[in-house]
PDB file of N, CA and C in Angstrom:
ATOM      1  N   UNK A   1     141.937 -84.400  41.588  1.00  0.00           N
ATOM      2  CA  UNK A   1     142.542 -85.718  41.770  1.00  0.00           C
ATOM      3  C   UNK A   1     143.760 -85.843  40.851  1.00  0.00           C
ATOM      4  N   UNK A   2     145.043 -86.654  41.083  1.00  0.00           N
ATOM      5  CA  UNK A   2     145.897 -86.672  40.760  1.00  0.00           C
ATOM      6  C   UNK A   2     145.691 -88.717  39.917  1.00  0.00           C
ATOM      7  N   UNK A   3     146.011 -88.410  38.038  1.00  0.00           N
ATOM      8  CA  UNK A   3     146.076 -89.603  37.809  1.00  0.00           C
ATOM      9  C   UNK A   3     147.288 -90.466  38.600  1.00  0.00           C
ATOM     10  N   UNK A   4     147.330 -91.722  38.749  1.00  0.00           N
ATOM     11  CA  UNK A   4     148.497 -92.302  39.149  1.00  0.00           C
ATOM     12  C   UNK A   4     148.998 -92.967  37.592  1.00  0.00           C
ATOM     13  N   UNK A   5     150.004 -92.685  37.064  1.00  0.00           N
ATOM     14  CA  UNK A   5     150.410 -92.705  35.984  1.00  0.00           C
ATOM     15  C   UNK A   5     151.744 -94.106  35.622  1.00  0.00           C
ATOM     16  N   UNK A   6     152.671 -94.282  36.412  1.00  0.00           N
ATOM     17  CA  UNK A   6     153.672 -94.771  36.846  1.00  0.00           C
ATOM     18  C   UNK A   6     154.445 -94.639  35.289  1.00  0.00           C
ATOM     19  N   UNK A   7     155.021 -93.821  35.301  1.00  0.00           N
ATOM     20  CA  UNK A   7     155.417 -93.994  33.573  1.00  0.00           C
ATOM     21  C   UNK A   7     154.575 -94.036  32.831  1.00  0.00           C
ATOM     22  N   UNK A   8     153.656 -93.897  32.378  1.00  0.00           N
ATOM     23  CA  UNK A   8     152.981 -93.986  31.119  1.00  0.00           C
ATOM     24  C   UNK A   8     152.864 -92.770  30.748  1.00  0.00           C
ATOM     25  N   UNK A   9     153.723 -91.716  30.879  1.00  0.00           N
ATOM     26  CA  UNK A   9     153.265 -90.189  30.084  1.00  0.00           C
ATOM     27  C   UNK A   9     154.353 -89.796  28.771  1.00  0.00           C
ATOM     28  N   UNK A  10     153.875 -89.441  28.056  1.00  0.00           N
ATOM     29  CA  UNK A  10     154.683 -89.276  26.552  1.00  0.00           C
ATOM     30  C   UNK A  10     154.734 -87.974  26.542  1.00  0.00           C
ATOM     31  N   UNK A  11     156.116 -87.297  26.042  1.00  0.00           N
ATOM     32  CA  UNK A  11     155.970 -85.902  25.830  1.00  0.00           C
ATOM     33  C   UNK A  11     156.134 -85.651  24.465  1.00  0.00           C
ATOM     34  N   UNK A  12     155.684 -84.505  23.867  1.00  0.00           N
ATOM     35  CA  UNK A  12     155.694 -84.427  22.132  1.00  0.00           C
ATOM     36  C   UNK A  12     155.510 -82.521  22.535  1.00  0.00           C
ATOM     37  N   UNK A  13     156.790 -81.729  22.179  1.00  0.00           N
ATOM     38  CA  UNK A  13     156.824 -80.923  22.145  1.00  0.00           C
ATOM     39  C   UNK A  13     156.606 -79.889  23.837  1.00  0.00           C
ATOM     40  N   UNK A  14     155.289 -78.823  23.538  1.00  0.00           N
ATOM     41  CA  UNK A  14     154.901 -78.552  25.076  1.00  0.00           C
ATOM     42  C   UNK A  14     154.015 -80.084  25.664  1.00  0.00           C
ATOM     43  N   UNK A  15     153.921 -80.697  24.978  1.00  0.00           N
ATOM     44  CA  UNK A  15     152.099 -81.480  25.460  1.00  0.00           C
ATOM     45  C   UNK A  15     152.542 -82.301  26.129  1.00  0.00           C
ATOM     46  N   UNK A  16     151.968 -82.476  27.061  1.00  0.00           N
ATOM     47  CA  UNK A  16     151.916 -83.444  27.854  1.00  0.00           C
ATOM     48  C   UNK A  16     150.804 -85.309  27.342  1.00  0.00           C
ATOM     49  N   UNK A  17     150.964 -86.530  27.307  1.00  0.00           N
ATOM     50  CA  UNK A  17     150.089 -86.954  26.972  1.00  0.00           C
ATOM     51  C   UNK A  17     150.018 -88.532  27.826  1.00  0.00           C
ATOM     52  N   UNK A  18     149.193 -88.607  28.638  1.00  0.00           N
ATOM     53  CA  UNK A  18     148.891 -89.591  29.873  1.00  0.00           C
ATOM     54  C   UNK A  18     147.810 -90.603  29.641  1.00  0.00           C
ATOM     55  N   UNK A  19     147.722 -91.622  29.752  1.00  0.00           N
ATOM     56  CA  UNK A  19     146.797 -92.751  30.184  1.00  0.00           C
ATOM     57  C   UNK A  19     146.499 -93.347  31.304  1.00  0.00           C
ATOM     58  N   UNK A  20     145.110 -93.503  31.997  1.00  0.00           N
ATOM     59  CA  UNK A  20     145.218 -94.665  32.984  1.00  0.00           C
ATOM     60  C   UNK A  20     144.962 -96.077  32.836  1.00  0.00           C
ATOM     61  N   UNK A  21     144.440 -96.181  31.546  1.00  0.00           N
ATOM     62  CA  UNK A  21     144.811 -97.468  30.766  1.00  0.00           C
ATOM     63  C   UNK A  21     143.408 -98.002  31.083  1.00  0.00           C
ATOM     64  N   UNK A  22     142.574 -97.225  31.696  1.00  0.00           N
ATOM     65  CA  UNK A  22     141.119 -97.460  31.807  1.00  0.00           C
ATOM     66  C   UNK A  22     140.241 -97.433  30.816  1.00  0.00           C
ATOM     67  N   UNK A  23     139.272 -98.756  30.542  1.00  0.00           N
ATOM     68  CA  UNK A  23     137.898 -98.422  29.319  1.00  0.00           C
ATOM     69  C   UNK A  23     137.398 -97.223  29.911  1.00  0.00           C
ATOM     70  N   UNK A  24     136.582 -96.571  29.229  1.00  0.00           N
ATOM     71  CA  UNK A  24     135.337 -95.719  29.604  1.00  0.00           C
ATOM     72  C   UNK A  24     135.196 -95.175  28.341  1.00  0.00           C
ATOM     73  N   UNK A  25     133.708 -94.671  28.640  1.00  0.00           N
ATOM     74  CA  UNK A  25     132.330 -93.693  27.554  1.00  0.00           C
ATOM     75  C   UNK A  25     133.586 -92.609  27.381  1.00  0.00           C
ATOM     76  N   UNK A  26     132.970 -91.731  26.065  1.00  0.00           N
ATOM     77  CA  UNK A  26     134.290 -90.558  25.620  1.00  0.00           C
ATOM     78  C   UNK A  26     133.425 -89.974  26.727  1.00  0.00           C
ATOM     79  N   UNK A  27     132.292 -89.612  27.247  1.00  0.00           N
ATOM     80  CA  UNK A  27     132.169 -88.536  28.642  1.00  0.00           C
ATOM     81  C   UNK A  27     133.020 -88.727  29.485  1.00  0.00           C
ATOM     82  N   UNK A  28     132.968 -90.055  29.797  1.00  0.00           N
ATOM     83  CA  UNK A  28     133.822 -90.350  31.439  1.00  0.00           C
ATOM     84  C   UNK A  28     135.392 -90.445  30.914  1.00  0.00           C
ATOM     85  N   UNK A  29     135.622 -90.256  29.967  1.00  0.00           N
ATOM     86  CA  UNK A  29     137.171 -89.938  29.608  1.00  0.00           C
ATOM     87  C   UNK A  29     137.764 -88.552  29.712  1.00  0.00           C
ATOM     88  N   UNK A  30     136.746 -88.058  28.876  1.00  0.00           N
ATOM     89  CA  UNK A  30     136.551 -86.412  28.902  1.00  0.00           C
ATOM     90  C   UNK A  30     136.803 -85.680  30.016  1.00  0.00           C
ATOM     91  N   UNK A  31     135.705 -86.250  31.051  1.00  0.00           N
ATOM     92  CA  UNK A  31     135.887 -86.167  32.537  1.00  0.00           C
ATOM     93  C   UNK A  31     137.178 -86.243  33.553  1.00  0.00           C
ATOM     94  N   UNK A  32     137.363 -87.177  33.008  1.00  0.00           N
ATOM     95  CA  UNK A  32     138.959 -87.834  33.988  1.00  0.00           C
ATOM     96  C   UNK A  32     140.097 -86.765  33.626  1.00  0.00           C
ATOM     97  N   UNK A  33     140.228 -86.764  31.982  1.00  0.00           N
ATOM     98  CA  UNK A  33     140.999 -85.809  31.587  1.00  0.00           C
ATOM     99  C   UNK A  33     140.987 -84.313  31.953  1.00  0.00           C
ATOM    100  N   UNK A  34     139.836 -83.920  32.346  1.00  0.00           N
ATOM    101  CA  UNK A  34     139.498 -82.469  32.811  1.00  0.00           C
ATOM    102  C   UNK A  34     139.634 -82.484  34.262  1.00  0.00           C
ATOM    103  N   UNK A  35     139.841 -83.726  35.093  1.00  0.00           N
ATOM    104  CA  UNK A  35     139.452 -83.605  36.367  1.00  0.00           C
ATOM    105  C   UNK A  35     141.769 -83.363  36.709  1.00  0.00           C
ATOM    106  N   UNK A  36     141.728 -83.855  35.491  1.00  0.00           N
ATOM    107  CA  UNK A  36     143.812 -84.127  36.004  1.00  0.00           C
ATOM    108  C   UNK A  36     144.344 -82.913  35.372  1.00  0.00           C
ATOM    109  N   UNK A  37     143.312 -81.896  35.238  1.00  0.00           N
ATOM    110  CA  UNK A  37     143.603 -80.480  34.323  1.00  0.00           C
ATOM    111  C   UNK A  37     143.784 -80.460  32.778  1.00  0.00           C
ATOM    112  N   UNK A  38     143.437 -81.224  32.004  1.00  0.00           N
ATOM    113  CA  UNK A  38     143.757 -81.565  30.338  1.00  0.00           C
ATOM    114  C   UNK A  38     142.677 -81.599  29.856  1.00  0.00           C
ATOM    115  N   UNK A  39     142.784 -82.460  28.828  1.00  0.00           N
ATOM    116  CA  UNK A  39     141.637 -82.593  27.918  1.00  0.00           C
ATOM    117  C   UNK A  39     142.213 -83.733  27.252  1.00  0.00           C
ATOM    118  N   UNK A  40     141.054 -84.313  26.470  1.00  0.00           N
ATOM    119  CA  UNK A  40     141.371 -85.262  25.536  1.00  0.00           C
ATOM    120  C   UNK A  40     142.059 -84.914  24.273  1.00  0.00           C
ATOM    121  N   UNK A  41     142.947 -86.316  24.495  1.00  0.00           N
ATOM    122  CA  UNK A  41     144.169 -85.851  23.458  1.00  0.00           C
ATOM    123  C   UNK A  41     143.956 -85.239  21.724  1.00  0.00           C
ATOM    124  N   UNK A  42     144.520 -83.946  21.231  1.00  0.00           N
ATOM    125  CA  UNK A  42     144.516 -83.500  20.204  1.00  0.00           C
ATOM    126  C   UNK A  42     145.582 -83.664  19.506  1.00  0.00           C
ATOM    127  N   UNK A  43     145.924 -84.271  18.583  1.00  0.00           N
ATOM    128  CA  UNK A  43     147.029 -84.313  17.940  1.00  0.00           C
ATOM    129  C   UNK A  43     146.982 -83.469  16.979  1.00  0.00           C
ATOM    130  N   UNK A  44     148.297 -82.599  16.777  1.00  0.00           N
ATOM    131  CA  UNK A  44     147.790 -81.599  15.943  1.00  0.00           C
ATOM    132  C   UNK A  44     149.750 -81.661  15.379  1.00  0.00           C
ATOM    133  N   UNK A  45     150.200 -82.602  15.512  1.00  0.00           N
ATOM    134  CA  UNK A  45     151.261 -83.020  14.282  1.00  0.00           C
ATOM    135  C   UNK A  45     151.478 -84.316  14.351  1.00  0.00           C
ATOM    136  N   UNK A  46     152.772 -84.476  13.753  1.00  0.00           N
ATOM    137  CA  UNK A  46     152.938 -86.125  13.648  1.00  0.00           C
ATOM    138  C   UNK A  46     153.685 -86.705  15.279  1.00  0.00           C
ATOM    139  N   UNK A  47     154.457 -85.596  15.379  1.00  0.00           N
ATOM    140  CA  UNK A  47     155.303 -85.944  16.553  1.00  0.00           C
ATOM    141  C   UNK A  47     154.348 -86.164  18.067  1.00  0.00           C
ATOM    142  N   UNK A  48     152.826 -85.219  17.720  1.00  0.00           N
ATOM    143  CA  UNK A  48     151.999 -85.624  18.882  1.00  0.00           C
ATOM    144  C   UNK A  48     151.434 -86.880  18.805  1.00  0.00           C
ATOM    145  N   UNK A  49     151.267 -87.102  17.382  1.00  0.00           N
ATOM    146  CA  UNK A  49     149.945 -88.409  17.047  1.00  0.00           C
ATOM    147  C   UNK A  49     151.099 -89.303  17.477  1.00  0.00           C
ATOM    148  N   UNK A  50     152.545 -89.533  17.460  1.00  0.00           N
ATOM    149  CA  UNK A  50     152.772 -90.710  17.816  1.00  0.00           C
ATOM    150  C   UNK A  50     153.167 -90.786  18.942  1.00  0.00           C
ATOM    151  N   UNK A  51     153.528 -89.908  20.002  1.00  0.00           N
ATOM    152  CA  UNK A  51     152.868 -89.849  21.442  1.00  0.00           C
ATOM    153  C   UNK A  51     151.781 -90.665  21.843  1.00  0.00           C
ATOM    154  N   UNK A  52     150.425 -90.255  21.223  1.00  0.00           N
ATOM    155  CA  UNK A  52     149.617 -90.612  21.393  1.00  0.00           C
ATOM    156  C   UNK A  52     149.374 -91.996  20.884  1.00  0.00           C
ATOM    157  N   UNK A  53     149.902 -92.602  19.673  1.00  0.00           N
ATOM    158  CA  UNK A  53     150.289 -93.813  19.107  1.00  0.00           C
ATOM    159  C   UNK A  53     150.364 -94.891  20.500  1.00  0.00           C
ATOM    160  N   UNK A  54     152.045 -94.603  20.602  1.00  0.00           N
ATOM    161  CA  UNK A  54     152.733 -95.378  21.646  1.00  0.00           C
ATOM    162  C   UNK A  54     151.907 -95.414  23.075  1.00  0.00           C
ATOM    163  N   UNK A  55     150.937 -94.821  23.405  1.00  0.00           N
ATOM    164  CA  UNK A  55     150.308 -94.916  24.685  1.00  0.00           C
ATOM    165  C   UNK A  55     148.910 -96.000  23.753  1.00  0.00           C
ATOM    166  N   UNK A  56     148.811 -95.867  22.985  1.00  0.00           N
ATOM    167  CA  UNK A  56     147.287 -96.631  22.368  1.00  0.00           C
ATOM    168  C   UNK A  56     148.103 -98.113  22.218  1.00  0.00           C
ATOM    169  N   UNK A  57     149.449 -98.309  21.836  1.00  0.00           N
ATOM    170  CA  UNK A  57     150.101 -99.703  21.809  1.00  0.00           C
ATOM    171  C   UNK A  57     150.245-100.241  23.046  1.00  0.00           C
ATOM    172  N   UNK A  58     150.776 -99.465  23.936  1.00  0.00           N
ATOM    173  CA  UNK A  58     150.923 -99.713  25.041  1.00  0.00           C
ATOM    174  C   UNK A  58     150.295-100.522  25.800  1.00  0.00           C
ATOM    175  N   UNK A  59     148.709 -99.982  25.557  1.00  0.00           N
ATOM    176  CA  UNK A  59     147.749-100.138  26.098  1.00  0.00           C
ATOM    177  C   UNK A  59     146.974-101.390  25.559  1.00  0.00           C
ATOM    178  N   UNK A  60     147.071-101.645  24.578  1.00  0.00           N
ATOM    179  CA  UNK A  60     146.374-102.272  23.201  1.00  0.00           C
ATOM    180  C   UNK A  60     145.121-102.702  22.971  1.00  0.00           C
ATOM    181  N   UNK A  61     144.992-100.986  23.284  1.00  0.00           N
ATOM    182  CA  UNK A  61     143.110-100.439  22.864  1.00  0.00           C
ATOM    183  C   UNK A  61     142.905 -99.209  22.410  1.00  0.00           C
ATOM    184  N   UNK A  62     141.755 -98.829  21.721  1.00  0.00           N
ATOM    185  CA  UNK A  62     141.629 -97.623  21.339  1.00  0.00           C
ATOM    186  C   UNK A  62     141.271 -96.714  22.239  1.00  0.00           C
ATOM    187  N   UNK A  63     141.687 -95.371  21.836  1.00  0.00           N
ATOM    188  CA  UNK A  63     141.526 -94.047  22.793  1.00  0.00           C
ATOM    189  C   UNK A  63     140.998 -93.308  22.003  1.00  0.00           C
ATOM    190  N   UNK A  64     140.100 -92.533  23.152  1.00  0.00           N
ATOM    191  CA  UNK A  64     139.423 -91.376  22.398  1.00  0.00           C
ATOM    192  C   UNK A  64     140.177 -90.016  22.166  1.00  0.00           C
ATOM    193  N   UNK A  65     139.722 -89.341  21.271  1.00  0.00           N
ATOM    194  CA  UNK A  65     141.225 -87.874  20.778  1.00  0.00           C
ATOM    195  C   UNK A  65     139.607 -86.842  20.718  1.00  0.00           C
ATOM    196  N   UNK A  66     140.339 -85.564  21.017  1.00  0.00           N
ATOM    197  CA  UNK A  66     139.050 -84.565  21.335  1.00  0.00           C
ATOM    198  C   UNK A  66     138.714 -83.731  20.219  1.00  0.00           C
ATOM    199  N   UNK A  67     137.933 -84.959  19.311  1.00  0.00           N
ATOM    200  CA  UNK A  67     137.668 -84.010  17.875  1.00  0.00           C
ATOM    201  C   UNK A  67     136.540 -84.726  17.591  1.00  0.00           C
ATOM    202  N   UNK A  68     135.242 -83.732  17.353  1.00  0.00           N
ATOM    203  CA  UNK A  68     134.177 -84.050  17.110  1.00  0.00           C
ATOM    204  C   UNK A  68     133.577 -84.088  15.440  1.00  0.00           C
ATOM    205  N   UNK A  69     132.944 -84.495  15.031  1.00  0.00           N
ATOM    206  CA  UNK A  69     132.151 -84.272  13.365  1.00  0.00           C
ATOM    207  C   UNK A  69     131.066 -83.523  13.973  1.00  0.00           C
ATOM    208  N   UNK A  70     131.014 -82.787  12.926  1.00  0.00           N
ATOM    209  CA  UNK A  70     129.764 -81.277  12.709  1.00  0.00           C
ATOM    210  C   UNK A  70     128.827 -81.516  12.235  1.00  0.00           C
ATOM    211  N   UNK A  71     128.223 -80.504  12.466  1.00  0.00           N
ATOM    212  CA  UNK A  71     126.383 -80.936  11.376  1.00  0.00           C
ATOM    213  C   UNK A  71     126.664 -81.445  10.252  1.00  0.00           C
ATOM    214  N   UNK A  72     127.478 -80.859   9.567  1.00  0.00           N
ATOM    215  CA  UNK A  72     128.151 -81.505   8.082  1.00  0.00           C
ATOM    216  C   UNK A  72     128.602 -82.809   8.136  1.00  0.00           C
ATOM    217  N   UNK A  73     128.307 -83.783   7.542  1.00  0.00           N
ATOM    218  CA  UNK A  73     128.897 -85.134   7.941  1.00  0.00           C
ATOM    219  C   UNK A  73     130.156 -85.513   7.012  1.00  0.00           C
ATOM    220  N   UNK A  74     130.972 -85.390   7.726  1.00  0.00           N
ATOM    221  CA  UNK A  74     132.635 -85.481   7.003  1.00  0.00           C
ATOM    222  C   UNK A  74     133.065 -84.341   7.666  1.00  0.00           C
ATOM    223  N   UNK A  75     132.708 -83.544   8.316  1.00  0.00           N
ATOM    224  CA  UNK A  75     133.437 -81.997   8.222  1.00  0.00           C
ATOM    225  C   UNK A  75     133.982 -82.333  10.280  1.00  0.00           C
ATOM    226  N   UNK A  76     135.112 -81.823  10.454  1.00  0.00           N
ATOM    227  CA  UNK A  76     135.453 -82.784  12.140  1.00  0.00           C
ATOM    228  C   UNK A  76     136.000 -81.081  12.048  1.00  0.00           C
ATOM    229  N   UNK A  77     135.962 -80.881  13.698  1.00  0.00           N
ATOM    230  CA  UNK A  77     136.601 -79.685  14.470  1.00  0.00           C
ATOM    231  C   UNK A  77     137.248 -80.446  16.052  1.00  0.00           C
ATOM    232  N   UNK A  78     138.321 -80.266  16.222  1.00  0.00           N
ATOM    233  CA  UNK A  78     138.893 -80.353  18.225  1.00  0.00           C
ATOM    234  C   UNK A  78     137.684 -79.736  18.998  1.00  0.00           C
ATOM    235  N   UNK A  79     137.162 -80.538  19.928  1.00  0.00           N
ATOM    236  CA  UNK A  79     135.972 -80.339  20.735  1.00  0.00           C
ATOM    237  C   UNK A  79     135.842 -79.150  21.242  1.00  0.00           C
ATOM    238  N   UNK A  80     137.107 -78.108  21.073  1.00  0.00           N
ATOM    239  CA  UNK A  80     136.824 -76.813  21.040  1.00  0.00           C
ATOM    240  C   UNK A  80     136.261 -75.737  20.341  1.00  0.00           C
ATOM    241  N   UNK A  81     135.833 -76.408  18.837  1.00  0.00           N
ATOM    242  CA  UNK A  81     135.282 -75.762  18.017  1.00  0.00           C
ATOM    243  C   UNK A  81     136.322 -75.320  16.813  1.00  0.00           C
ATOM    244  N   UNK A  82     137.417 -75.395  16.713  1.00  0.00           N
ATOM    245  CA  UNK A  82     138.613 -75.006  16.277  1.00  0.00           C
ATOM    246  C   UNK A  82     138.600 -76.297  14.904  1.00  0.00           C
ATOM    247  N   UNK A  83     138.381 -75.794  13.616  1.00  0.00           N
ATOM    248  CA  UNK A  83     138.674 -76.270  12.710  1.00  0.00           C
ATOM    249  C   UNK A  83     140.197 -77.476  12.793  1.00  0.00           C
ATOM    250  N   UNK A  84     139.903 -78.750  12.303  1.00  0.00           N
ATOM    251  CA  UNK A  84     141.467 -79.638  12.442  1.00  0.00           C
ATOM    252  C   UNK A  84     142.327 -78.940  11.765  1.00  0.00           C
ATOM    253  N   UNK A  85     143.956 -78.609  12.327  1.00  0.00           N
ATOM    254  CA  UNK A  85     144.945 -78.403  11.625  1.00  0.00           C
ATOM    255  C   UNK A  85     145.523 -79.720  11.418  1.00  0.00           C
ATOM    256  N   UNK A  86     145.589 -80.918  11.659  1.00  0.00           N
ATOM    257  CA  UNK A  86     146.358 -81.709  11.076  1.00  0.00           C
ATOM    258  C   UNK A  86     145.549 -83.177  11.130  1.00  0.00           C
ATOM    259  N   UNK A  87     145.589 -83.676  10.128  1.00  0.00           N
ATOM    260  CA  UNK A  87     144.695 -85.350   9.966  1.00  0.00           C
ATOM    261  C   UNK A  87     145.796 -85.981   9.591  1.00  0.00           C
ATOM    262  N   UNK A  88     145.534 -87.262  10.198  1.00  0.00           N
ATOM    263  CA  UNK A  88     145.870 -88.545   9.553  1.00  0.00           C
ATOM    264  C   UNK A  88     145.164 -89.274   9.236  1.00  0.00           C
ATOM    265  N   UNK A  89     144.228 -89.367   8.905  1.00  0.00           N
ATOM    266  CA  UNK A  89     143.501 -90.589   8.640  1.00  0.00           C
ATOM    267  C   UNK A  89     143.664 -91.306   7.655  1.00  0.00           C
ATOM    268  N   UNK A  90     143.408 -93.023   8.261  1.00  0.00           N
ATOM    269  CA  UNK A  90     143.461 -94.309   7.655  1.00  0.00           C
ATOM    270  C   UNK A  90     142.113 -94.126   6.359  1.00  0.00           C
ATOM    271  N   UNK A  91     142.994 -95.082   5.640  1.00  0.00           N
ATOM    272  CA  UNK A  91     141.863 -95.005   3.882  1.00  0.00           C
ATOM    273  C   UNK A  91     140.813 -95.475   4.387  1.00  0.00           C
ATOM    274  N   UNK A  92     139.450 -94.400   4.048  1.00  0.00           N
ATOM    275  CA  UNK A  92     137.799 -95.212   4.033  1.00  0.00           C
ATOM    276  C   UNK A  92     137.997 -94.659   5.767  1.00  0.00           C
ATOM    277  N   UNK A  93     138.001 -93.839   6.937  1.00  0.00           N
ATOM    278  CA  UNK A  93     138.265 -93.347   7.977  1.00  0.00           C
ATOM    279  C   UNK A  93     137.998 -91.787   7.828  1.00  0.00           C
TER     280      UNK A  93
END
């Protein structure tokens, strides 16, 4: 299936980064994103996170990004298993 997007896609480097501006569970996001060939968004510099920024303003709601916490609690990897190369996180986050 093809998202219908009308403008809402941000580019940051190769990445592509899209919304349908729809709530849903991180599964049924996960889903949608895999069904339009992607994945949930990874930001892995600044120039992606604010890609991804400007589609979360846009929208003005939170989105899910494809990085999970590990058995270790504090310790996060990209839902691929791939240790984070780049954080931002907000203080106490």
């Amino acid at each position: 299936s093809v998202l219908a997007l009308n403008g809402k896609i941000r580019k940051a480097g190769k990445k592509m980064f899209a919304s349908n501006g729809k709530k849903a569970d991180f599964a049924s996001a996960l889903e949608s994103c895999e069904e339009a060939g992607g994945t949930l968004a990874t930001p892995m510099s600044e120039e992606e996170n604010k890609a991804i920024m400007d589609i979360v303003r846009q929208y003005n709601q939170y989105a899910y990004l494809g990085i999970k916490e590990c058995e270790t609690s504090g310790q996060f990897t990209y839902i691929t298993g791939v240790p984070l190369s780049y954080t931002k996180w907000d203080q106490d986050e």
